[in-house]
Amino acid sequence: VFLWLLAAGPKIHSCRFDFFETCPPFCPGQMMDLLFTEKDLVKSLKDYIKAEESKLEQVKRWAEKLDELTATATQDPEGFLGHPVNAFKLMKRLNTEWSEVEDLVLRDMSDGFISNLTIQRQHFPSEEDQTGAAKALLRLQDTYKLDTQTISTGDLPGDTLMPEDCFELGKTAYSEMDYYHTELWMAQALRQLDEGQVSSLDAVTVLDYLSYSVYQQGGLERALEYTKRLLTLDPDHKRASGNLKYFEYQLAKQMKAAIEPKRLQEVAKEGEKRESERTTEYLPEKRKYEQLCRGEGIKLTPRRQSRFFCRYYDNNRHPYYILGPVKQEDEWDRPRIIRYHDVISEREMEKIKELAKPRLRRATVHDPQTGKLTTAQYRVSKSAWLAAYEHPVVDRINQRIEDITGLDVKTAEELQVANYGVGGQYEPHFDFGRKDEPDAFKELGTGNRIATWLFYMSDITAGGATVFPEVGASVRPKKGTAVFWYNLFPSGEGDYSTRHAACPVLVGNKWVSNKWIHERGQEFRRPCGLRETD
């Protein structure tokens, strides 16, 4: 009799789904502007409150004066009105002054505040931006294995999450049919409501989402329990009443078939896990990537570690560096990753950021099919490109890269500046074009990307490392330093061990700038005998 029934969850609007994959939240530079915008609005709101209080104070004084006057007058109305001055003033008050009071009461003191709010609203983040920020939190939760309690109670540096905040995170996951995260955040919202936190959110709404997300993951018994609890709070809830019948019917079928519900739940989760593995590309690599982001990298043996050195480097007695060599540190041996310390000044970094901020746009990647730049879900940051002719600082930095590496930067790409906010990342990728994408850099006409130079222009409180999943290397951001590696072997073949990623920023604001150096112009510059182990 119940065969027609299907468990139903809260409705979502499908038109909201696709935008967020290509639009990240506001970058940190813009977020700082929003902070000052909000501060300005608070000041404007306080000015409005003062204006309202001043108006009410005037009305209050008028009312108190008339209260005292009318109390005296009504004790002897005939005697009071027998005085010509009193009679005149009564006429004046009713004819003129009460109209003034009326005007005062009707006067709208909010004009200044509403006008400011209207002007500032054009800079407000959209619903898409809010959803992007929520997705960033979910991404961080997975990468760094953070539980909802840690995030919501402020154990991370930052504000706490109220029940309605947890609910919004759950709704974001729900809109993506991500029932795992929906359950986690709806359960957290319910937990905080049960603890007595004051909120405009009601438990019925939370239980509605929670029961359905649990059911979608195969937790039929728990879904039934949540549904029963919902109906004790709202007996007339139609969807819950229908779900109750459906869940009871399914459990009865299980009992009849003599299959334990718990086993069915395990089977459902195993099936979900297999499906996830089938649909998630590079899953083993993703695990390595996340482990490295958490600092669970390869522990080098003492013997191997002994081959890593710090040294002063003058690039074969380059005139600029004979008296002031740069500080060079080995970060990894295969592939060879070198860090240069103090190679960009504070003033230069601030100028680069200043030039880039007005132009920051969603970062792009090369499409292997078309050879053109496009956005991608696996790269969540905003970037800008700076040409050497735009400012002497950019030109000077380009020359410095050439002097230190010995590679010609005339055929290199422009200096790319990237800003990663909280949750910003760039999943594992190659910088060079592979054999299956021969047109990757065809439009540039400068050959493949032979090497990568990466400046770190900020320190990060937590997260944001550059990791190499193929070899287990992890390079932590350090302001004022740069890392350098070759993407190609001397033969021109790509070095697949250079596949790397930018871990999500957990706490902080990550600024980097990079220079991709191409093959053309390097024919007589790179030492012929250089190998990946040198």
Coordinates of C-alpha atoms in Angstrom, one line a residue:
V1 CA 0.0 0.0 0.0
F2 CA 2.9 2.3 0.6
L3 CA 4.8 1.5 -2.6
W4 CA 4.0 4.8 -4.1
L5 CA 5.6 6.7 -1.2
L6 CA 9.1 8.2 -1.6
A7 CA 10.9 9.9 1.2
A8 CA 11.0 13.6 0.6
G9 CA 13.4 16.3 1.8
P10 CA 13.2 20.1 1.8
K11 CA 13.0 21.7 -1.6
I12 CA 15.9 23.4 -3.3
H13 CA 16.0 25.7 -6.3
S14 CA 18.1 24.1 -9.0
C15 CA 18.8 27.4 -10.7
R16 CA 21.3 28.2 -8.0
F17 CA 23.7 25.3 -8.5
D18 CA 26.2 26.0 -11.3
F19 CA 27.5 29.5 -10.6
F20 CA 29.6 28.6 -7.6
E21 CA 32.0 26.3 -9.4
T22 CA 33.5 29.2 -11.3
C23 CA 33.1 32.1 -8.8
P24 CA 35.1 32.0 -5.6
P25 CA 34.3 34.2 -2.6
F26 CA 35.7 37.8 -2.5
C27 CA 39.4 37.8 -2.4
P28 CA 41.0 39.0 0.9
G29 CA 41.8 42.4 -0.5
Q30 CA 38.1 43.0 -1.3
M31 CA 37.1 41.4 2.0
M32 CA 39.1 44.1 3.8
D33 CA 37.3 46.7 1.9
L34 CA 34.0 45.1 3.0
L35 CA 35.2 45.3 6.6
F36 CA 35.6 49.0 6.4
T37 CA 32.3 49.3 4.5
E38 CA 30.6 47.6 7.4
K39 CA 32.4 49.8 9.9
D40 CA 31.1 52.9 8.0
L41 CA 27.6 51.4 8.0
V42 CA 27.7 50.9 11.8
K43 CA 28.7 54.5 12.2
S44 CA 25.9 55.6 10.0
L45 CA 23.5 53.4 11.9
K46 CA 24.6 54.9 15.2
D47 CA 24.1 58.4 13.8
Y48 CA 20.6 57.4 12.9
I49 CA 20.0 56.1 16.4
K50 CA 21.2 59.4 17.9
A51 CA 18.9 61.3 15.5
E52 CA 16.0 59.2 16.5
E53 CA 16.8 59.6 20.2
S54 CA 17.1 63.4 19.8
K55 CA 13.7 63.5 18.1
L56 CA 12.1 61.4 20.8
E57 CA 13.7 63.6 23.4
Q58 CA 12.1 66.7 21.9
V59 CA 8.7 64.9 21.8
K60 CA 9.2 63.8 25.4
R61 CA 9.9 67.3 26.6
W62 CA 6.9 68.6 24.7
A63 CA 4.7 65.9 26.2
E64 CA 5.9 66.5 29.8
K65 CA 5.4 70.3 29.4
L66 CA 1.8 69.8 28.2
D67 CA 1.1 67.1 30.7
E68 CA 1.9 69.5 33.5
L69 CA 0.0 72.4 31.9
T70 CA -3.2 70.3 31.2
A71 CA -3.1 68.9 34.7
T72 CA -3.2 72.4 36.1
A73 CA -5.8 73.7 33.6
T74 CA -8.3 70.9 34.1
Q75 CA -8.5 71.4 37.8
D76 CA -10.3 74.7 37.1
P77 CA -11.1 74.9 33.4
E78 CA -13.4 77.9 33.7
G79 CA -11.0 79.9 35.7
F80 CA -8.1 78.9 33.5
L81 CA -9.8 79.9 30.3
G82 CA -11.1 83.1 31.9
H83 CA -7.6 84.5 31.5
P84 CA -7.1 85.9 27.9
V85 CA -3.5 84.8 27.7
N86 CA -4.4 81.2 28.5
A87 CA -7.2 81.3 25.9
F88 CA -4.8 82.7 23.3
K89 CA -2.1 80.1 24.0
L90 CA -4.6 77.2 23.8
M91 CA -5.7 78.4 20.4
K92 CA -2.1 78.8 19.3
R93 CA -1.1 75.4 20.6
L94 CA -3.9 73.6 18.8
N95 CA -3.7 75.5 15.6
T96 CA 0.1 75.7 15.2
E97 CA 2.2 73.9 17.8
W98 CA 0.4 70.5 17.5
S99 CA 1.0 70.6 13.8
E100 CA 4.7 71.2 14.5
V101 CA 4.7 68.1 16.9
E102 CA 3.0 66.1 14.1
D103 CA 5.7 67.2 11.7
L104 CA 8.4 66.2 14.2
V105 CA 6.9 62.8 14.8
L106 CA 6.5 62.1 11.1
R107 CA 10.0 63.4 10.3
D108 CA 12.0 60.5 8.8
M109 CA 15.4 60.4 10.5
S110 CA 16.6 57.4 8.5
D111 CA 17.2 59.2 5.2
G112 CA 21.0 59.5 5.8
F113 CA 21.4 55.9 6.9
I114 CA 19.2 54.5 4.1
S115 CA 21.0 56.7 1.5
N116 CA 24.4 55.4 2.7
L117 CA 23.1 51.8 2.8
T118 CA 21.9 52.1 -0.8
I119 CA 25.2 53.4 -2.0
Q120 CA 27.2 50.7 -0.2
R121 CA 24.9 47.9 -1.2
Q122 CA 26.4 47.8 -4.7
H123 CA 29.6 46.6 -3.1
F124 CA 27.9 43.9 -1.0
P125 CA 28.7 40.2 -1.6
S126 CA 25.9 38.3 -3.4
E127 CA 24.2 35.1 -2.4
E128 CA 26.7 33.3 -4.7
D129 CA 29.6 34.8 -2.8
Q130 CA 28.1 33.7 0.5
T131 CA 27.7 30.2 -0.9
G132 CA 31.3 30.3 -2.1
A133 CA 32.5 31.2 1.4
A134 CA 30.4 28.3 2.8
K135 CA 32.0 25.9 0.3
A136 CA 35.4 27.1 1.4
L137 CA 34.7 26.1 5.0
L138 CA 33.5 22.7 3.9
R139 CA 36.7 22.3 1.8
L140 CA 38.8 23.2 4.8
Q141 CA 36.9 20.8 7.0
D142 CA 37.7 17.9 4.7
T143 CA 41.4 18.8 4.0
Y144 CA 42.4 19.5 7.6
K145 CA 40.0 16.9 9.2
L146 CA 38.2 19.5 11.3
D147 CA 35.1 18.6 13.2
T148 CA 32.1 20.8 13.3
Q149 CA 32.5 21.5 17.0
T150 CA 36.0 22.8 16.5
I151 CA 34.9 25.2 13.8
S152 CA 31.7 26.4 15.4
T153 CA 33.0 27.0 18.9
G154 CA 35.8 29.3 17.8
D155 CA 38.7 26.9 18.6
L156 CA 40.2 28.1 15.4
P157 CA 41.1 31.8 15.5
G158 CA 37.9 33.7 14.7
D159 CA 34.3 34.1 15.7
T160 CA 31.9 31.4 16.8
L161 CA 29.1 30.0 14.7
M162 CA 25.5 30.3 15.9
P163 CA 23.0 27.6 15.2
E164 CA 21.7 29.5 12.2
D165 CA 25.2 29.7 10.8
C166 CA 25.6 26.0 11.1
F167 CA 22.2 25.6 9.4
E168 CA 23.3 27.7 6.4
L169 CA 26.4 25.6 6.0
G170 CA 24.3 22.5 6.0
K171 CA 21.9 24.0 3.5
T172 CA 24.8 24.8 1.1
A173 CA 25.9 21.2 1.3
Y174 CA 22.3 20.1 0.8
S175 CA 21.9 22.2 -2.4
E176 CA 24.9 20.2 -3.8
M177 CA 23.3 16.9 -2.7
D178 CA 26.3 16.5 -0.3
Y179 CA 24.3 14.7 2.4
Y180 CA 27.4 13.8 4.4
H181 CA 28.2 17.5 5.2
T182 CA 24.5 18.3 5.4
E183 CA 24.2 15.8 8.3
L184 CA 27.3 17.1 10.0
W185 CA 26.2 20.7 10.1
M186 CA 22.5 20.1 10.7
A187 CA 23.5 17.9 13.7
Q188 CA 25.8 20.6 15.0
A189 CA 22.9 23.2 14.7
L190 CA 20.6 20.8 16.5
R191 CA 23.2 20.2 19.2
Q192 CA 23.6 23.9 19.9
L193 CA 19.8 24.4 20.0
D194 CA 19.5 21.6 22.5
E195 CA 22.2 23.3 24.6
G196 CA 19.9 26.3 24.9
Q197 CA 21.6 28.7 22.5
V198 CA 19.2 31.6 21.7
S199 CA 18.4 31.5 18.0
S200 CA 15.7 32.5 15.5
L201 CA 16.1 29.0 14.0
D202 CA 13.6 26.3 15.1
A203 CA 14.5 22.6 15.6
V204 CA 11.7 21.5 13.3
T205 CA 13.4 23.0 10.2
V206 CA 16.8 21.5 11.2
L207 CA 15.3 18.0 11.8
D208 CA 13.6 18.1 8.4
Y209 CA 16.9 18.5 6.7
L210 CA 18.7 16.2 9.1
S211 CA 16.4 13.2 8.8
Y212 CA 16.4 13.3 5.0
S213 CA 20.2 13.7 4.7
V214 CA 20.7 10.7 7.1
Y215 CA 18.2 8.7 5.1
Q216 CA 20.0 9.4 1.8
Q217 CA 23.2 7.9 3.4
G218 CA 21.4 4.7 4.3
G219 CA 20.8 5.5 8.0
L220 CA 17.1 4.5 7.9
E221 CA 16.7 3.8 11.7
R222 CA 18.2 7.2 12.6
A223 CA 16.2 9.0 10.0
L224 CA 13.1 7.5 11.5
E225 CA 14.1 8.6 15.0
Y226 CA 14.7 12.2 13.8
T227 CA 11.4 12.2 12.0
K228 CA 9.6 11.0 15.1
R229 CA 11.2 13.8 17.1
L230 CA 10.2 16.3 14.4
L231 CA 6.5 15.2 14.7
T232 CA 6.5 15.5 18.5
L233 CA 7.4 19.2 17.9
D234 CA 5.0 19.7 14.9
P235 CA 2.4 16.9 14.6
D236 CA 0.9 18.5 11.5
H237 CA 4.1 18.5 9.4
K238 CA 3.0 16.9 6.2
R239 CA 6.3 15.9 4.7
A240 CA 7.5 14.3 8.0
S241 CA 4.2 12.4 8.3
G242 CA 4.7 11.0 4.8
N243 CA 8.4 10.2 5.5
L244 CA 7.4 8.4 8.8
K245 CA 5.1 6.0 6.9
Y246 CA 7.8 5.4 4.3
F247 CA 10.6 4.8 6.8
E248 CA 8.4 2.4 8.8
Y249 CA 7.4 0.6 5.6
Q250 CA 11.1 0.2 4.6
L251 CA 12.1 -1.1 8.0
A252 CA 9.2 -3.6 8.0
K253 CA 10.4 -4.9 4.6
Q254 CA 13.9 -5.3 6.1
M255 CA 12.6 -7.3 9.0
K256 CA 10.5 -9.5 6.7
A257 CA 13.5 -10.2 4.5
A258 CA 15.5 -11.0 7.7
I259 CA 18.2 -8.5 6.8
E260 CA 19.6 -6.5 9.6
P261 CA 19.0 -2.7 9.1
K262 CA 22.6 -2.0 10.3
R263 CA 24.0 -4.3 7.6
L264 CA 21.9 -2.5 5.0
Q265 CA 23.3 0.8 6.2
E266 CA 26.8 -0.6 5.9
V267 CA 26.0 -1.9 2.4
A268 CA 24.7 1.5 1.4
K269 CA 27.7 3.3 2.7
E270 CA 30.0 0.9 1.0
G271 CA 28.1 1.5 -2.3
E272 CA 28.4 5.2 -1.8
K273 CA 32.1 4.9 -1.1
R274 CA 32.6 2.8 -4.3
E275 CA 30.6 5.4 -6.3
S276 CA 32.7 8.2 -4.9
E277 CA 35.9 6.4 -5.9
R278 CA 34.5 5.8 -9.4
T279 CA 33.6 9.5 -9.9
T280 CA 36.5 11.2 -8.1
E281 CA 39.5 11.5 -10.4
Y282 CA 42.9 11.1 -8.9
L283 CA 41.4 10.0 -5.5
P284 CA 44.7 8.4 -4.2
E285 CA 46.5 11.6 -5.2
K286 CA 43.9 13.6 -3.5
R287 CA 44.5 11.7 -0.2
K288 CA 48.3 12.3 -0.5
Y289 CA 47.6 16.0 -1.3
E290 CA 45.4 16.4 1.8
Q291 CA 47.9 14.5 4.0
L292 CA 50.7 16.8 2.9
C293 CA 48.5 19.9 3.5
R294 CA 48.0 18.6 7.1
G295 CA 51.8 18.2 7.5
E296 CA 51.8 14.5 7.2
G297 CA 54.5 14.4 4.7
I298 CA 57.4 12.0 4.1
K299 CA 60.0 12.0 6.9
L300 CA 63.4 12.2 5.3
T301 CA 66.1 9.8 6.5
P302 CA 69.1 11.5 8.1
R303 CA 71.3 10.4 5.2
R304 CA 69.0 12.0 2.7
Q305 CA 68.5 15.1 4.8
S306 CA 72.3 15.5 5.1
R307 CA 72.4 16.3 1.3
F308 CA 70.3 19.4 1.9
F309 CA 72.3 22.6 2.4
C310 CA 72.0 26.3 2.9
R311 CA 74.6 28.4 1.0
Y312 CA 75.3 31.9 -0.4
Y313 CA 74.9 31.9 -4.1
D314 CA 76.3 34.3 -6.7
N315 CA 75.3 32.4 -10.0
N316 CA 78.8 31.8 -11.2
R317 CA 80.1 35.2 -9.9
H318 CA 77.3 37.3 -11.5
P319 CA 78.4 40.9 -11.1
Y320 CA 75.3 41.8 -9.1
Y321 CA 75.9 39.0 -6.6
I322 CA 79.6 38.8 -6.1
L323 CA 79.5 41.2 -3.1
G324 CA 76.0 40.4 -2.1
P325 CA 75.2 36.8 -2.9
V326 CA 71.6 35.5 -2.3
K327 CA 70.8 33.0 0.4
Q328 CA 69.9 29.7 -1.1
E329 CA 68.4 26.7 0.7
D330 CA 67.6 23.2 -0.6
E331 CA 64.0 22.3 0.0
W332 CA 63.9 19.0 -1.9
D333 CA 66.3 16.9 -4.0
R334 CA 64.1 15.0 -6.5
P335 CA 62.9 17.2 -8.1
R336 CA 65.3 19.8 -7.0
I337 CA 63.4 22.6 -5.3
I338 CA 65.4 25.6 -4.1
R339 CA 64.3 28.4 -1.8
Y340 CA 65.9 31.9 -2.0
H341 CA 65.6 34.0 1.1
D342 CA 65.2 37.8 1.2
V343 CA 64.9 38.1 -2.6
I344 CA 62.1 40.6 -2.6
S345 CA 61.7 43.6 -0.2
E346 CA 58.7 44.7 1.8
R347 CA 58.3 47.8 -0.4
E348 CA 58.4 45.8 -3.6
M349 CA 55.8 43.3 -2.3
E350 CA 53.5 46.1 -1.3
K351 CA 53.9 47.8 -4.7
I352 CA 53.1 44.5 -6.5
K353 CA 50.0 44.0 -4.4
E354 CA 49.0 47.6 -5.0
L355 CA 49.3 47.2 -8.8
A356 CA 47.5 43.9 -8.8
K357 CA 44.5 44.6 -6.5
P358 CA 42.4 46.6 -9.0
R359 CA 42.8 43.9 -11.6
L360 CA 42.3 40.7 -9.5
R361 CA 40.0 38.3 -11.4
R362 CA 39.2 34.6 -11.1
A363 CA 42.4 32.7 -11.8
T364 CA 42.5 30.7 -15.0
V365 CA 44.2 27.6 -16.2
H366 CA 45.2 26.4 -19.7
D367 CA 42.5 24.2 -21.3
P368 CA 44.3 21.2 -22.8
Q369 CA 41.6 20.8 -25.5
T370 CA 41.6 24.4 -26.7
G371 CA 44.9 25.7 -25.5
K372 CA 43.1 28.8 -24.2
L373 CA 42.7 30.1 -20.6
T374 CA 39.6 29.1 -18.7
T375 CA 38.4 29.0 -15.1
A376 CA 38.4 25.7 -13.2
Q377 CA 36.9 24.4 -10.0
Y378 CA 40.2 23.0 -8.8
R379 CA 41.8 26.5 -8.8
V380 CA 40.1 28.9 -6.3
S381 CA 42.0 32.2 -6.2
K382 CA 42.1 35.5 -7.9
S383 CA 44.9 36.7 -10.0
A384 CA 46.3 39.6 -12.1
W385 CA 49.1 39.8 -14.7
L386 CA 51.7 42.6 -14.5
A387 CA 53.9 43.5 -17.5
A388 CA 57.5 44.8 -17.1
Y389 CA 56.7 48.1 -18.8
E390 CA 54.0 48.9 -16.3
H391 CA 56.2 49.8 -13.4
P392 CA 60.0 49.8 -12.6
V393 CA 59.4 47.4 -9.7
V394 CA 58.0 44.7 -12.0
D395 CA 60.9 45.2 -14.5
R396 CA 63.4 45.0 -11.6
I397 CA 61.9 41.8 -10.3
N398 CA 61.9 40.2 -13.7
Q399 CA 65.6 41.1 -14.1
R400 CA 66.4 39.7 -10.7
I401 CA 64.8 36.3 -11.6
E402 CA 66.9 36.3 -14.8
D403 CA 70.1 37.1 -12.9
I404 CA 69.6 34.5 -10.2
T405 CA 68.4 31.6 -12.5
G406 CA 70.5 32.4 -15.5
L407 CA 67.4 32.0 -17.7
D408 CA 66.2 34.5 -20.2
V409 CA 62.9 36.0 -19.1
K410 CA 62.1 37.8 -22.3
T411 CA 60.1 34.9 -23.5
A412 CA 58.6 34.2 -20.1
E413 CA 54.9 35.0 -19.3
E414 CA 54.1 38.2 -17.4
L415 CA 54.4 38.2 -13.7
Q416 CA 51.2 36.6 -12.3
V417 CA 50.0 37.8 -8.9
A418 CA 47.6 35.6 -7.0
N419 CA 45.6 36.1 -3.8
Y420 CA 44.2 33.1 -1.9
G421 CA 41.7 33.8 0.8
V422 CA 40.4 31.4 3.4
G423 CA 39.7 28.1 1.6
G424 CA 41.6 29.3 -1.6
Q425 CA 43.5 26.5 -3.2
Y426 CA 44.9 25.1 -6.5
E427 CA 44.6 21.3 -6.6
P428 CA 47.4 19.1 -8.0
H429 CA 48.5 20.2 -11.5
F430 CA 51.5 20.5 -13.9
D431 CA 52.9 23.8 -14.9
F432 CA 54.2 22.4 -18.2
G433 CA 52.2 21.1 -21.2
R434 CA 52.1 17.3 -21.6
K435 CA 52.3 15.3 -24.8
D436 CA 48.6 14.9 -24.9
E437 CA 48.1 18.7 -25.0
P438 CA 50.6 19.8 -27.7
D439 CA 48.7 23.1 -28.2
A440 CA 48.9 24.2 -24.6
F441 CA 51.1 27.2 -25.2
K442 CA 50.9 27.4 -29.0
E443 CA 49.5 30.9 -29.0
L444 CA 52.5 32.2 -27.1
G445 CA 55.0 30.7 -29.6
T446 CA 57.6 30.3 -26.9
G447 CA 57.7 26.6 -26.3
N448 CA 56.9 24.8 -23.1
R449 CA 57.3 26.1 -19.5
I450 CA 60.8 25.1 -18.6
A451 CA 60.8 26.4 -15.1
T452 CA 58.7 28.0 -12.3
W453 CA 59.7 30.8 -10.0
L454 CA 57.3 31.5 -7.1
F455 CA 57.5 34.4 -4.7
Y456 CA 55.7 34.2 -1.3
M457 CA 54.5 37.7 -0.4
S458 CA 52.8 37.0 2.9
D459 CA 53.1 34.7 5.9
I460 CA 50.2 32.4 6.6
T461 CA 48.9 31.5 10.1
A462 CA 47.8 28.0 9.0
G463 CA 47.5 26.1 5.7
G464 CA 48.5 27.4 2.3
A465 CA 51.6 25.2 1.7
T466 CA 52.9 24.3 -1.7
V467 CA 53.0 20.5 -1.9
F468 CA 54.3 17.9 -4.4
P469 CA 52.1 14.8 -3.9
E470 CA 54.2 12.6 -6.3
V471 CA 57.3 12.9 -4.0
G472 CA 55.8 13.9 -0.7
A473 CA 57.5 17.4 -0.5
S474 CA 55.9 20.3 1.3
V475 CA 57.1 23.9 1.1
R476 CA 55.7 26.3 3.7
P477 CA 55.0 30.0 2.7
K478 CA 57.5 32.4 4.1
K479 CA 57.2 36.1 3.3
G480 CA 60.1 37.5 1.2
T481 CA 61.3 34.2 -0.1
A482 CA 60.9 32.5 -3.5
V483 CA 61.1 28.8 -4.6
F484 CA 62.4 27.7 -8.0
W485 CA 62.3 24.4 -9.9
Y486 CA 62.7 23.1 -13.4
N487 CA 59.5 21.6 -15.0
L488 CA 61.4 20.0 -17.9
F489 CA 64.5 17.7 -18.1
P490 CA 67.3 18.9 -20.4
S491 CA 65.9 16.6 -23.1
G492 CA 62.7 18.7 -23.1
E493 CA 60.6 15.9 -21.6
G494 CA 58.3 16.9 -18.8
D495 CA 59.3 16.1 -15.2
Y496 CA 56.1 14.5 -13.8
S497 CA 57.5 14.6 -10.3
T498 CA 56.9 18.4 -10.3
R499 CA 53.1 18.0 -10.1
H500 CA 52.2 20.3 -7.3
A501 CA 49.3 22.0 -5.5
A502 CA 48.5 25.0 -3.3
C503 CA 46.8 23.8 -0.1
P504 CA 43.7 25.6 1.1
V505 CA 44.4 28.6 3.3
L506 CA 43.1 27.7 6.8
V507 CA 43.8 31.0 8.6
G508 CA 45.3 34.0 6.9
N509 CA 45.7 35.8 3.6
K510 CA 48.1 34.3 1.0
W511 CA 49.8 36.5 -1.6
V512 CA 52.1 34.9 -4.2
S513 CA 53.5 35.9 -7.5
N514 CA 55.0 33.6 -10.1
K515 CA 57.0 33.7 -13.3
W516 CA 56.6 30.9 -15.8
I517 CA 59.8 30.7 -17.9
H518 CA 59.6 29.2 -21.3
E519 CA 62.0 27.2 -23.5
R520 CA 62.7 29.8 -26.2
G521 CA 65.8 31.8 -25.3
Q522 CA 67.2 29.1 -23.0
E523 CA 69.1 27.1 -25.7
F524 CA 72.5 28.1 -24.5
R525 CA 71.7 29.0 -20.9
R526 CA 70.7 25.9 -19.0
P527 CA 73.8 23.7 -18.2
C528 CA 73.7 20.7 -20.5
G529 CA 74.7 18.3 -17.8
L530 CA 72.0 19.3 -15.3
R531 CA 69.9 16.3 -14.2
E532 CA 67.0 16.1 -11.8
T533 CA 69.3 14.8 -9.0
D534 CA 71.9 17.5 -9.3

